[in-house]
Coordinates of C-alpha atoms and ligand atoms in Angstrom, one line a residue:
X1 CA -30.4 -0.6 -20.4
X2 CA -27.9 -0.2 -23.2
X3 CA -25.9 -3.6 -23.9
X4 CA -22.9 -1.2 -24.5
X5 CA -19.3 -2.3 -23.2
X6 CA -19.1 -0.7 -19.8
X7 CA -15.7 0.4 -20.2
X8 CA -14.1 2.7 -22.3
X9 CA -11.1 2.5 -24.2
X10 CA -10.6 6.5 -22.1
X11 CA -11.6 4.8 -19.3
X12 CA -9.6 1.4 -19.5
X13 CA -6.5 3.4 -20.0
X14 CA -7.3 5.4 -17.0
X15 CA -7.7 2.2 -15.1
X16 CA -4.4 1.0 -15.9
X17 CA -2.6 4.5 -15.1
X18 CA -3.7 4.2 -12.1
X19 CA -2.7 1.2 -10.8
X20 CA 0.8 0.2 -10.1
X21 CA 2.7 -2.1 -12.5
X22 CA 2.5 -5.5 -10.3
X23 CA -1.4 -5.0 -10.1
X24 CA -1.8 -4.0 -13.7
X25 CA 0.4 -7.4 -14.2
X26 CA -2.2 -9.3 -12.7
X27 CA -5.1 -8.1 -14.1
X28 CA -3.2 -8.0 -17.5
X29 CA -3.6 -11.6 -17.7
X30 CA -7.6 -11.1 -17.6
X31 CA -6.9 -8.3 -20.3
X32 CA -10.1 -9.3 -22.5
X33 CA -12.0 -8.8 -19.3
X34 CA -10.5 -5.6 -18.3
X35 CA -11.5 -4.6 -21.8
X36 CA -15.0 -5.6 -21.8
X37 CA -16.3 -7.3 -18.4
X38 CA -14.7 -5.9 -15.2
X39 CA -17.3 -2.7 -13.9
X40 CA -14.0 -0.7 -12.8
X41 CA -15.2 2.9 -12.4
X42 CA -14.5 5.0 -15.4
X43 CA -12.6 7.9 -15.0
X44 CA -12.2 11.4 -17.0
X45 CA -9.2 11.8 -18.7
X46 CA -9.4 14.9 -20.5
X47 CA -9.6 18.4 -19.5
X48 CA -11.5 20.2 -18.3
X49 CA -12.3 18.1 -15.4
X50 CA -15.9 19.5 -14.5
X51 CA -18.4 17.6 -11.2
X52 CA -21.7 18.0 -10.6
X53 CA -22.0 16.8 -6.4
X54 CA -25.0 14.2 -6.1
X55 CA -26.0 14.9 -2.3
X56 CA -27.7 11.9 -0.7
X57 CA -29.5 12.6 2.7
X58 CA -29.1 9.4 5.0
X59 CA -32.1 10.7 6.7
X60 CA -35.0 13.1 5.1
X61 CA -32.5 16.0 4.9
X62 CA -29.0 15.5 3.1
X63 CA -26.0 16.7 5.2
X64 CA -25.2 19.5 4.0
X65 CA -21.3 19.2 5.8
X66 CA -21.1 16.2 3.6
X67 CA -21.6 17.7 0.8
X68 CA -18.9 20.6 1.8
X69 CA -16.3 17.8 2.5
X70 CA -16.8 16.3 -0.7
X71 CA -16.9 19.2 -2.7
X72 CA -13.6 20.3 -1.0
X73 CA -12.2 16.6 -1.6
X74 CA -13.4 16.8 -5.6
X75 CA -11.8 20.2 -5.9
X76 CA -8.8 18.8 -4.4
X77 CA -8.8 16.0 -7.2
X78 CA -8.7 19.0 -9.6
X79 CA -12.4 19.0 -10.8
X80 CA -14.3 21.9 -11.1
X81 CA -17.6 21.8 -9.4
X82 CA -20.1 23.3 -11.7
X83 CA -23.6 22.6 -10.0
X84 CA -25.3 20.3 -7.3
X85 CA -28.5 17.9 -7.2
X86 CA -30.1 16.9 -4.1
X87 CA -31.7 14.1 -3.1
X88 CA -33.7 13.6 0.1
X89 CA -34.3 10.2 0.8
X90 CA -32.2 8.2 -1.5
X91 CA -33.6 5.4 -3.3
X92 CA -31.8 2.2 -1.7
X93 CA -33.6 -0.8 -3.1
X94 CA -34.4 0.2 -6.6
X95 CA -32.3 0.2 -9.8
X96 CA -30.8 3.6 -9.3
X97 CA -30.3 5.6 -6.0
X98 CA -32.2 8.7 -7.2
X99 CA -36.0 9.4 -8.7
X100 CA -36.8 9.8 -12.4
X101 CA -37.2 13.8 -10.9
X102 CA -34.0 14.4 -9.9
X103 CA -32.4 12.0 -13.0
X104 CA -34.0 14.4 -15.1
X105 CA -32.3 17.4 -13.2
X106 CA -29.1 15.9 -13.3
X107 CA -29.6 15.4 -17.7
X108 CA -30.2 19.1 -17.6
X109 CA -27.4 20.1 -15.8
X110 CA -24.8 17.7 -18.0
X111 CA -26.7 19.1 -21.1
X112 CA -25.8 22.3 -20.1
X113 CA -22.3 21.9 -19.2
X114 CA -21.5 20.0 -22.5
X115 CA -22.4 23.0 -24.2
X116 CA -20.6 25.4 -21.9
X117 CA -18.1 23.2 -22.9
X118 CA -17.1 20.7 -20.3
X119 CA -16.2 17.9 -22.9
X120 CA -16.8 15.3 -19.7
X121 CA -18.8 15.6 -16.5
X122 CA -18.2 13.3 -13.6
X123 CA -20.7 13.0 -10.8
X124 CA -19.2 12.5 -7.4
X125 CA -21.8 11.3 -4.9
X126 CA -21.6 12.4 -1.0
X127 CA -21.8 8.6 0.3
X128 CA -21.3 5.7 -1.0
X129 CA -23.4 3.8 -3.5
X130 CA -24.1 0.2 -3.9
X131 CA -21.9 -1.2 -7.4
X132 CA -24.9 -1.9 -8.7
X133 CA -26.8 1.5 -8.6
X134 CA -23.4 3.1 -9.7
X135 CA -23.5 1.2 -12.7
X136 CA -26.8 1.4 -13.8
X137 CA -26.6 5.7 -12.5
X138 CA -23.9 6.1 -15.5
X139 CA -25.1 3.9 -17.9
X140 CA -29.0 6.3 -17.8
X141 CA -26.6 9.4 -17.5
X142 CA -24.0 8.3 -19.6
X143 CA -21.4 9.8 -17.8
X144 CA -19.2 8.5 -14.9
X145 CA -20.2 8.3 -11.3
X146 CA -17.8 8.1 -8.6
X147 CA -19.0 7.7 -4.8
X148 CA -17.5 9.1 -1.7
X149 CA -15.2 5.9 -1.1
X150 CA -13.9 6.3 -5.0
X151 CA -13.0 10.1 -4.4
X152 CA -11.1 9.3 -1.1
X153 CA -9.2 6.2 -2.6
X154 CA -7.9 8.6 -5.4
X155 CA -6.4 11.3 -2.9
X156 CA -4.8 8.8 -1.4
X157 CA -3.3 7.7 -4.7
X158 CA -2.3 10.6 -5.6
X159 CA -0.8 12.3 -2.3
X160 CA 0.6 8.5 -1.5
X161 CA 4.6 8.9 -1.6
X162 CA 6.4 6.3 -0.7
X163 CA 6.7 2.5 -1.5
X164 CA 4.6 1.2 1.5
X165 CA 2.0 3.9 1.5
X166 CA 1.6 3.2 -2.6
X167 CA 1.1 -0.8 -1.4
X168 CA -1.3 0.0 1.4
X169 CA -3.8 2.5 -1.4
X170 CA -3.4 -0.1 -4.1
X171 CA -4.3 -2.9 -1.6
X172 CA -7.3 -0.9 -0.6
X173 CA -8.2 0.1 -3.9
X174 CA -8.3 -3.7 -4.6
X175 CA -10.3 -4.5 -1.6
X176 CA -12.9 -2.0 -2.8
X177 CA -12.8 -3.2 -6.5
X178 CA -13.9 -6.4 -5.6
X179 CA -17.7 -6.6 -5.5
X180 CA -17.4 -4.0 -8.5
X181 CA -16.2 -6.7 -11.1
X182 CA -19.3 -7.1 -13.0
X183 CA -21.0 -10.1 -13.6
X184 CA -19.4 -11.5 -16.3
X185 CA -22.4 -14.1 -17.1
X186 CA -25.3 -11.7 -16.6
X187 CA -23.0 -8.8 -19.1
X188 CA -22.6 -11.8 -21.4
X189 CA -26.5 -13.3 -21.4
X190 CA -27.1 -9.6 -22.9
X191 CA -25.0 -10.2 -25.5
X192 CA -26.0 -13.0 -26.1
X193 CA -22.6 -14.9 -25.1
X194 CA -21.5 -17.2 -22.8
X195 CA -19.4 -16.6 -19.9
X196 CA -17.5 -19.7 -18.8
X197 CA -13.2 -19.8 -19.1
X198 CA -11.2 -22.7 -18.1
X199 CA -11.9 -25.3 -15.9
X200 CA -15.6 -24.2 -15.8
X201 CA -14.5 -20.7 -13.5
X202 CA -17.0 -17.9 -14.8
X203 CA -14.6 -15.1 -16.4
X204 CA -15.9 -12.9 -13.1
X205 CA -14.5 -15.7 -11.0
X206 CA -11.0 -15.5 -12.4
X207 CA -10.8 -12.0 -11.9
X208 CA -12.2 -11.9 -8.3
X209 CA -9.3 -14.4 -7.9
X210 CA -6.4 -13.0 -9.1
X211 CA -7.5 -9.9 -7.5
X212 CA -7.1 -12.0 -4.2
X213 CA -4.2 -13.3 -4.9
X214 CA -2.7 -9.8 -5.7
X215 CA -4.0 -8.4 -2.2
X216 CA -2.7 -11.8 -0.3
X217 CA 0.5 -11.2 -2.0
X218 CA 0.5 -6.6 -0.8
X219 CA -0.6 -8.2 2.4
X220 CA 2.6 -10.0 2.8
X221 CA 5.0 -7.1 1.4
X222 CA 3.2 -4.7 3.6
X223 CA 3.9 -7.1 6.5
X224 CA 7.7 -7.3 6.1
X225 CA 7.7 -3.6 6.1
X226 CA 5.7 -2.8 8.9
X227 CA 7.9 -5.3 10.9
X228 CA 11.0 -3.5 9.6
X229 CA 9.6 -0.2 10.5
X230 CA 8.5 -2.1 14.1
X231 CA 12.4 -2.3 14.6
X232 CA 13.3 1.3 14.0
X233 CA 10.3 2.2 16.3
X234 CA 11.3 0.2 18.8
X235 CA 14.7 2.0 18.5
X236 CA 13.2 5.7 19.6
X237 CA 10.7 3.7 22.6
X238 CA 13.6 5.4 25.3
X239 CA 12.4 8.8 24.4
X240 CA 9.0 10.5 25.1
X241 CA 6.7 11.2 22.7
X242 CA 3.9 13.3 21.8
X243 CA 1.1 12.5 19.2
X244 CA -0.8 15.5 17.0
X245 CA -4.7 13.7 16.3
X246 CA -7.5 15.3 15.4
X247 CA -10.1 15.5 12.2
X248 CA -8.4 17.0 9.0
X249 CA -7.5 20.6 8.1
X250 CA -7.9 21.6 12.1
X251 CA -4.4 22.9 12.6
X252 CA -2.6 19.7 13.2
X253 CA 0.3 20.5 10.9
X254 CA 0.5 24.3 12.2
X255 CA 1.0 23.2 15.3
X256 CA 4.1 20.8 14.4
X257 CA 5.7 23.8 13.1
X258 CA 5.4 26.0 15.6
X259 CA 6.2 23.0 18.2
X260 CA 9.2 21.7 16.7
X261 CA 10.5 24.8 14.6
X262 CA 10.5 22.7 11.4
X263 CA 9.0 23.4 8.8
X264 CA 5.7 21.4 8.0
X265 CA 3.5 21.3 5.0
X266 CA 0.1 23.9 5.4
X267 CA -2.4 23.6 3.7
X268 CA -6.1 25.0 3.6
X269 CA -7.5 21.7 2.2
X270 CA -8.8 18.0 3.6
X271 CA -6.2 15.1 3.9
X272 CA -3.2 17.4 3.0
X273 CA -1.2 15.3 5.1
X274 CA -1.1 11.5 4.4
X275 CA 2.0 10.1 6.1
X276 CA 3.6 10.6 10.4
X277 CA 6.4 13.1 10.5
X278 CA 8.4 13.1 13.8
X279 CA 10.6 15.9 15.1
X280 CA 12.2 17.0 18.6
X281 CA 10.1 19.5 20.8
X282 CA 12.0 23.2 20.8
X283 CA 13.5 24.6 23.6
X284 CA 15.6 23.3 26.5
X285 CA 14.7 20.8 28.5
X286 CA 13.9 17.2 28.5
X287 CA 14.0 16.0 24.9
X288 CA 10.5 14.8 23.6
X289 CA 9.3 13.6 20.2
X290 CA 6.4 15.4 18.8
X291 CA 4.7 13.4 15.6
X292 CA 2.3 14.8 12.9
X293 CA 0.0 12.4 11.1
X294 CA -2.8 12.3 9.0
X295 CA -5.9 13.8 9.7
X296 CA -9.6 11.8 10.2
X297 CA -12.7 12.7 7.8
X298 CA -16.2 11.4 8.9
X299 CA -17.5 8.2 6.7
X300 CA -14.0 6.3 6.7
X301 CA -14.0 4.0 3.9
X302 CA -13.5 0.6 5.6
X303 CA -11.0 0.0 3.3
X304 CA -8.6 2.7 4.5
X305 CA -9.3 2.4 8.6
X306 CA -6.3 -0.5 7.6
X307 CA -4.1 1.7 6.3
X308 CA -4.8 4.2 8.8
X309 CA -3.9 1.7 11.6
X310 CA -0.8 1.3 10.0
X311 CA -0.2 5.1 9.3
X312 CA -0.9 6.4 12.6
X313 CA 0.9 3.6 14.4
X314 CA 4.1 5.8 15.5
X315 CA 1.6 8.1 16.3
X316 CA -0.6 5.6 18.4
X317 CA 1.9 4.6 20.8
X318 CA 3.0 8.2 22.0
X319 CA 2.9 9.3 25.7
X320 CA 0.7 12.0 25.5
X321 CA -1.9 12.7 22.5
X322 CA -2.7 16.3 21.9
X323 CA -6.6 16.4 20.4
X324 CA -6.0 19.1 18.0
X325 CA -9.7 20.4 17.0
X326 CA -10.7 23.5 15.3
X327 CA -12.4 25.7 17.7
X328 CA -14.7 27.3 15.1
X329 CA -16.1 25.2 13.2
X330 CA -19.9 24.9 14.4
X331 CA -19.5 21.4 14.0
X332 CA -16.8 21.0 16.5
X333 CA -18.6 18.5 18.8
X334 CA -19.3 16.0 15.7
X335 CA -15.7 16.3 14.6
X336 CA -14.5 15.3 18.1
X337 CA -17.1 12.2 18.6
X338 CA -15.5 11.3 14.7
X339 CA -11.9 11.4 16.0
X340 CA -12.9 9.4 19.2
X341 CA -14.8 7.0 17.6
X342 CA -11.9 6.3 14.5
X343 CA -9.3 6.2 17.4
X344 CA -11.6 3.3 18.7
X345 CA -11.9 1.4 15.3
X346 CA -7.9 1.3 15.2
X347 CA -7.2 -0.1 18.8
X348 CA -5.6 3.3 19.9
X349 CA -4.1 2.2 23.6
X350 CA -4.9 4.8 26.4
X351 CA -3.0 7.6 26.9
X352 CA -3.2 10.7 28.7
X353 CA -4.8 13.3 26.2
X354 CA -5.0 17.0 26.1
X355 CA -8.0 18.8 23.8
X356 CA -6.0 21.5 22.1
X357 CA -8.6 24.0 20.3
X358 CA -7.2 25.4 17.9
X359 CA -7.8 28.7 16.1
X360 CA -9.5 30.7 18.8
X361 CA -8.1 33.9 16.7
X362 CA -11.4 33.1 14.7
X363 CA -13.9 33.7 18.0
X364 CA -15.5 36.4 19.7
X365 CA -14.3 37.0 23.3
X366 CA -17.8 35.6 24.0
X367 CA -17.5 32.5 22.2
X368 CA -14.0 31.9 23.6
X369 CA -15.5 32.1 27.1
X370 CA -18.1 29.7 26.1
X371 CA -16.1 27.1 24.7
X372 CA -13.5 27.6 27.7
X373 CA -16.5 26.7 29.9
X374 CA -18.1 24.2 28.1
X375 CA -14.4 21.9 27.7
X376 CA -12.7 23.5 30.8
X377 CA -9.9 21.1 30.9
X378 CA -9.2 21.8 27.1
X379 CA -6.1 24.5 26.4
X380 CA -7.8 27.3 23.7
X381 CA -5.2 28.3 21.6
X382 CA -4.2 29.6 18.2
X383 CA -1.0 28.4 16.3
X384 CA -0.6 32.1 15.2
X385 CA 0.1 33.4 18.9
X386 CA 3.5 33.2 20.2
X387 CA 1.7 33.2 23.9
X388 CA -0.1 30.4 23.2
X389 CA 3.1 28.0 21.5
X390 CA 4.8 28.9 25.2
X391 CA 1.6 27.9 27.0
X392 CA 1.5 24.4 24.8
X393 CA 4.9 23.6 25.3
X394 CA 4.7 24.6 29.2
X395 CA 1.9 21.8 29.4
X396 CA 3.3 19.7 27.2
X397 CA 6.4 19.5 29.7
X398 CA 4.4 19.0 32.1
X399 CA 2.0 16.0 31.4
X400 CA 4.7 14.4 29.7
X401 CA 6.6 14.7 33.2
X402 CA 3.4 12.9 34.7
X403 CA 2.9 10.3 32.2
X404 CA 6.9 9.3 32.2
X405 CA 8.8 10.5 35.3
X406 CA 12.0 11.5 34.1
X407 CA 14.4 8.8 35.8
X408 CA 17.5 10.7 37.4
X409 CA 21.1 10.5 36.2
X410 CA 19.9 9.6 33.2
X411 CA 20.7 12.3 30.7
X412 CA 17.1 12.8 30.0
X413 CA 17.9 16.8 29.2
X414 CA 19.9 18.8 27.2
X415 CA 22.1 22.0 27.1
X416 CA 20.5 24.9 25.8
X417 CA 23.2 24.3 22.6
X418 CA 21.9 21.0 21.5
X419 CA 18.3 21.9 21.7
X420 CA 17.8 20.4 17.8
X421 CA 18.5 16.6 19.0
X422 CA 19.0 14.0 15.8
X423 CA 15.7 13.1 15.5
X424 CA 14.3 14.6 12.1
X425 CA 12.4 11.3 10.3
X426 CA 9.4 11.5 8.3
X427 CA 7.2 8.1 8.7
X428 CA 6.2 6.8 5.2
X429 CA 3.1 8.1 4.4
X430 CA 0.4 5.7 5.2
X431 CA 2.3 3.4 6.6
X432 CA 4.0 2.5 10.0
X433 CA 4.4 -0.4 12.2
X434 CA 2.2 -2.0 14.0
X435 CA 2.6 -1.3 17.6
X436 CA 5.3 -3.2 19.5
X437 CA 3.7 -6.4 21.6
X438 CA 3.9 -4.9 25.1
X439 CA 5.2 -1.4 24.2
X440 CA 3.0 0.9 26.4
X441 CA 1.9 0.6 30.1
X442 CA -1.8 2.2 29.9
X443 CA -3.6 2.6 33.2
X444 CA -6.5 2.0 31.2
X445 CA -8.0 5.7 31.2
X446 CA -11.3 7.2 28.8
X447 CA -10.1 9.5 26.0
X448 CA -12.4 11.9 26.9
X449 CA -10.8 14.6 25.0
X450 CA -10.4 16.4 28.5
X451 CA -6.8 17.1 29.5
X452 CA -6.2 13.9 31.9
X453 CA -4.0 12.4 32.8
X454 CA -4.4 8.8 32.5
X455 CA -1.1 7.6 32.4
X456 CA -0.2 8.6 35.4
X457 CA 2.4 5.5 35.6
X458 CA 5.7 5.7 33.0
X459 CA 5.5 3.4 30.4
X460 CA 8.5 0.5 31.0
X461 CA 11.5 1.8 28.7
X462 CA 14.7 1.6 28.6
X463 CA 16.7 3.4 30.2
X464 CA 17.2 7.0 29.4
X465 CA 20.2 7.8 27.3
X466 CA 21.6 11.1 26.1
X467 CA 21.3 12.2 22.4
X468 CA 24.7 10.8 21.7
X469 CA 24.3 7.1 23.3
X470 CA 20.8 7.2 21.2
X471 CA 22.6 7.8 17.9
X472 CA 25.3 5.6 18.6
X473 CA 22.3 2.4 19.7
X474 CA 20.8 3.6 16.7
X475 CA 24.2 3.1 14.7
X476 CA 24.4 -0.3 16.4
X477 CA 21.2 -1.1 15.7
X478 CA 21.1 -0.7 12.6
X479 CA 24.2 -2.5 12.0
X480 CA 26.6 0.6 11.8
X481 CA 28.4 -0.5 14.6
X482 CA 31.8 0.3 13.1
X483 CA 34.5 2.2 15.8
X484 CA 35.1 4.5 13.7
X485 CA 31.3 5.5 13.0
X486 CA 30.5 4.5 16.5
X487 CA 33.2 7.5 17.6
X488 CA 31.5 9.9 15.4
X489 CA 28.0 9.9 17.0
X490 CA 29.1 12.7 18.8
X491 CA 29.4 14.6 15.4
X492 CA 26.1 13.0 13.8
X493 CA 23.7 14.0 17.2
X494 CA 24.7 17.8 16.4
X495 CA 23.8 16.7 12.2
X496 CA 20.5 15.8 11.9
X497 CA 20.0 15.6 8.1
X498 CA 23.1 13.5 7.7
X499 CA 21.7 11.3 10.8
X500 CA 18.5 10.8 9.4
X501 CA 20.0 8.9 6.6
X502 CA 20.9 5.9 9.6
X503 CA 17.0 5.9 10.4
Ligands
GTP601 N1 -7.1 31.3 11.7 C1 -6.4 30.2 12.0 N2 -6.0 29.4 11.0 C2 -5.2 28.3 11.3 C3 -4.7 28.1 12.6 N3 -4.0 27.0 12.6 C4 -4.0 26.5 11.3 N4 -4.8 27.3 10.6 C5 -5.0 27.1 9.1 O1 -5.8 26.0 8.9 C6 -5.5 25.3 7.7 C7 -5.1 23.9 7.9 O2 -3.9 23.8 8.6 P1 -3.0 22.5 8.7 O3 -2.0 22.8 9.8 O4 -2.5 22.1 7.4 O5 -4.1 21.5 9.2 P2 -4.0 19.9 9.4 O6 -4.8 19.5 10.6 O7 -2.5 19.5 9.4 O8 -4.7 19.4 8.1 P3 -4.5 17.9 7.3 O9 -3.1 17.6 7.2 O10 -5.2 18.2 6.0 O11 -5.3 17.0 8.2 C8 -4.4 26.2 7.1 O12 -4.9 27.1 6.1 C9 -3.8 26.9 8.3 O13 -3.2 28.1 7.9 C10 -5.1 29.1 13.7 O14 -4.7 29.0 14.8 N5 -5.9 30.1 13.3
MG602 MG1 -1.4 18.3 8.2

């Protein structure tokens, strides 16, 4: 092995673009280990950004669908994939997590990129790989290596919008940095320095600290907004909702629009939507909240379930949860038994649950009948028929009716005229609030991702007001309670944008 500097001066600029300003503050004041000791990935700054996918088989045969998401998530990171190695069993004891075979094959393939032109290759590996076989994987290929938990942490970064989803990525990139900062004493015994900083700390141990003192410190920011958003939550609890789950790129954000009638962002790629978007189920009738949410992905970095917890919370505590899964994907079973089992890892509450699958337009009438035998509680549907958004919505009513009675005299429905109630609030993206202490009344049933209905007793609300007592509790809430706001709520329920600016 080289005794090279790991990091680049490309690659320790890269670093530092990438993290915020308070992070790059604390590991500023390490800034000769930054330089020299810290085993921070490298990353390609310079265009064009070209991958070659290193696939890794957890078993004799490497899954292929793996390699299909990652390629998808690498393009989506702007990289051009430009050729793929395979490796059967992967090596997980020794130095490196390939053979000298397939090392050799992956020389060859950079060799020939660099003189198509690619002026830096990165190779993005389908799972994730021990810190040190990363390390030691660029160092004999001389190029950098990102795994699948690296790729996933930069779309987040990138798609992450506002200021508590940006907290909850950099606090999970930190999380994940950890056991990556090199060992500053082993680096340095190649040198042929020593390794020791005040007080006797190795210069590794410093880091590792003030990297735990930084995610302490987003741990307690992210706290006081989650209880913040907590409060608003608990503001909407007198209204029903309706939660859009499911594995990513199914449909989930189609569906929104054609649910709510506002427009939502479509897009055929993984994890295009990060953050919880709420809007008001169309047409007249009871008035229900429908939320849209980020989408699941097989092999979850641990570090993100937290932030998922966080993100899907508004979506978590809803009524009814509509299982959105793409009917023709081969692997539909799979992705439902992924959806199920992340729902499990954040403490999703029971609810009552309909399957929605989605995209039928894509079957044979053959394969439709199938599936509609095989799942025959499940709704089969496509967000491009008209039909179908009437048949959603006419089940929707109607579980939402069993899960949470509508209580008479009430005001619980609306005039054909105010059909677009003042609810219009996108959920930060990535974040949330935890859910309320005592918020929902489960009956405790399976999400078997059959339509049932579980909750078959209403969740203990308040009582049920009309739009305009909402907005003005909202006002109130919110510390708006001014008469002469108060007397205008009538005006804001009918103004949605303008009332979104109270939420
Ligand atoms: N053929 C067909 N395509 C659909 C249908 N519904 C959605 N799509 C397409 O599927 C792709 C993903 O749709 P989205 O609504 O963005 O999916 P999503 O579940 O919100 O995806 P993420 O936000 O990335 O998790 C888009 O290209 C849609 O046009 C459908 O019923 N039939
Ligand atoms: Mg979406």
């Amino acid at each position: 092995m080289d005794a090279r500097p790991f990091m680049t001066r490309n690659a320790e600029t890269s670093v530092r673009t990438r993290l915020s300003r308070s992070s790059h503050t604390v590991l500023s004041r390490t800034a000769p280990l930054l330089r020299k000791d810290i085993s921070m990935p490298a990353h390609p700054t310079v265009s064009p950004r070209a991958a070659i996918l290193l696939s890794l088989g957890r078993s004799a045969v490497p899954d292929s669908h793996l390699t299909t998401e990652l390629s998808s998530l690498v393009h989506g990171l702007g990289y051009q994939v430009i050729g793929e190695v395979r490796q059967r069993r992967p090596e997980t004891t020794s130095a490196l997590p390939i053979g000298p075979g397939k090392l050799e094959e992956l020389r060859e393939l950079i060799r020939s990129a660099k003189e198509s032109g690619h002026a830096q290759i990165t190779i993005a590996c389908a799972l994730d790989l021990p810190s040190g076989q990363q390390r030691n994987l660029e160092k004999a290929l001389d190029e950098p290596v990102i795994d699948r938990t690296e790729i996933i942490l930069r779309i987040f970064e990138a798609r992450a919008q506002t200021p508590l989803a940006k907290l909850e990525v950099e606090r999970a990139r930190l999380v994940h940095s950890l056991p990556r900062i090199r060992d500053l004493e082993a680096s340095r015994r190649q040198e042929g320095g020593g390794g020791r900083a005040a007080k006797g700390h190795t210069n590794t141990e410093l880091a590792k600290q003030a990297a735990a003192r930084r995610i302490a410190e987003l741990g307690r920011r992210i706290e006081i907004i989650r209880r913040e958003q907590e409060r608003r939550m608990q503001r909407r609890r007198d209204l029903p909702r309706v939660a859009l789950l499911g594995y990513t790129n199914v449909g989930k954000s189609s569906w929104m629009e054609q649910l709510t009638a506002k427009s939502a962002s479509v897009k055929d790629e993984l994890f295009h939507t990060l953050g919880t978007s709420i809007h008001a189920l169309r047409g007249p009738g009871r008035r229900i909240l429908v939320a849209d949410t980020v989408g699941f992905l097989e092999a979850l970095p641990h570090t993100l379930v937290e932030s998922f917890r966080s993100t899907l919370a508004e979506a978590l505590d809803a009524d009814l949860r509509l299982h959105v899964a793409d009917a023709s994907n081969p692997r539909l079973e799979s992705e439902l038994a992924v959806t199920r089992e992340l729902l499990t890892r954040v403490d999703c509450p029971p609810a009552s649950e309909l399957l929605v699958l989605n995209k039928v337009d894509k079957l044979t009438p053959q394969e439709a009948q199938e599936l509609a035998e095989r799942y025959p509680d499940a709704l089969l549907v496509s967000s491009r028929s008209e039909e179908d958004r009437r048949r959603l919505i006419e089940k929707i009513r109607t579980l939402i009716d069993q899960a949470c009675p509508p209580r008479s005299g009430t005001g619980g429905t609306f005039s054909p005229d105010e059909t677009s109630p003042p609810e219009a609030v996108t959920v930060s993206a990535l974040s949330g609030a935890t859910r309320a202490a005592g918020s929902a009344t489960s009956t405790g049933g399976s999400r078997t991702g059959a339509a049932t209905s579980t909750a078959s007793s209403p969740r203990a609300r308040p009582s049920r007001r009309t739009a305009t007592n909402s907005v003005e509790a909202t006002l109130s809430a919110g510390g708006f309670a001014h008469p002469s706001l108060a007397d205008r709520a009538k005006w804001i329920a009918r103004e949605p944008d303008l009332f979104g600016l109270f939420l």
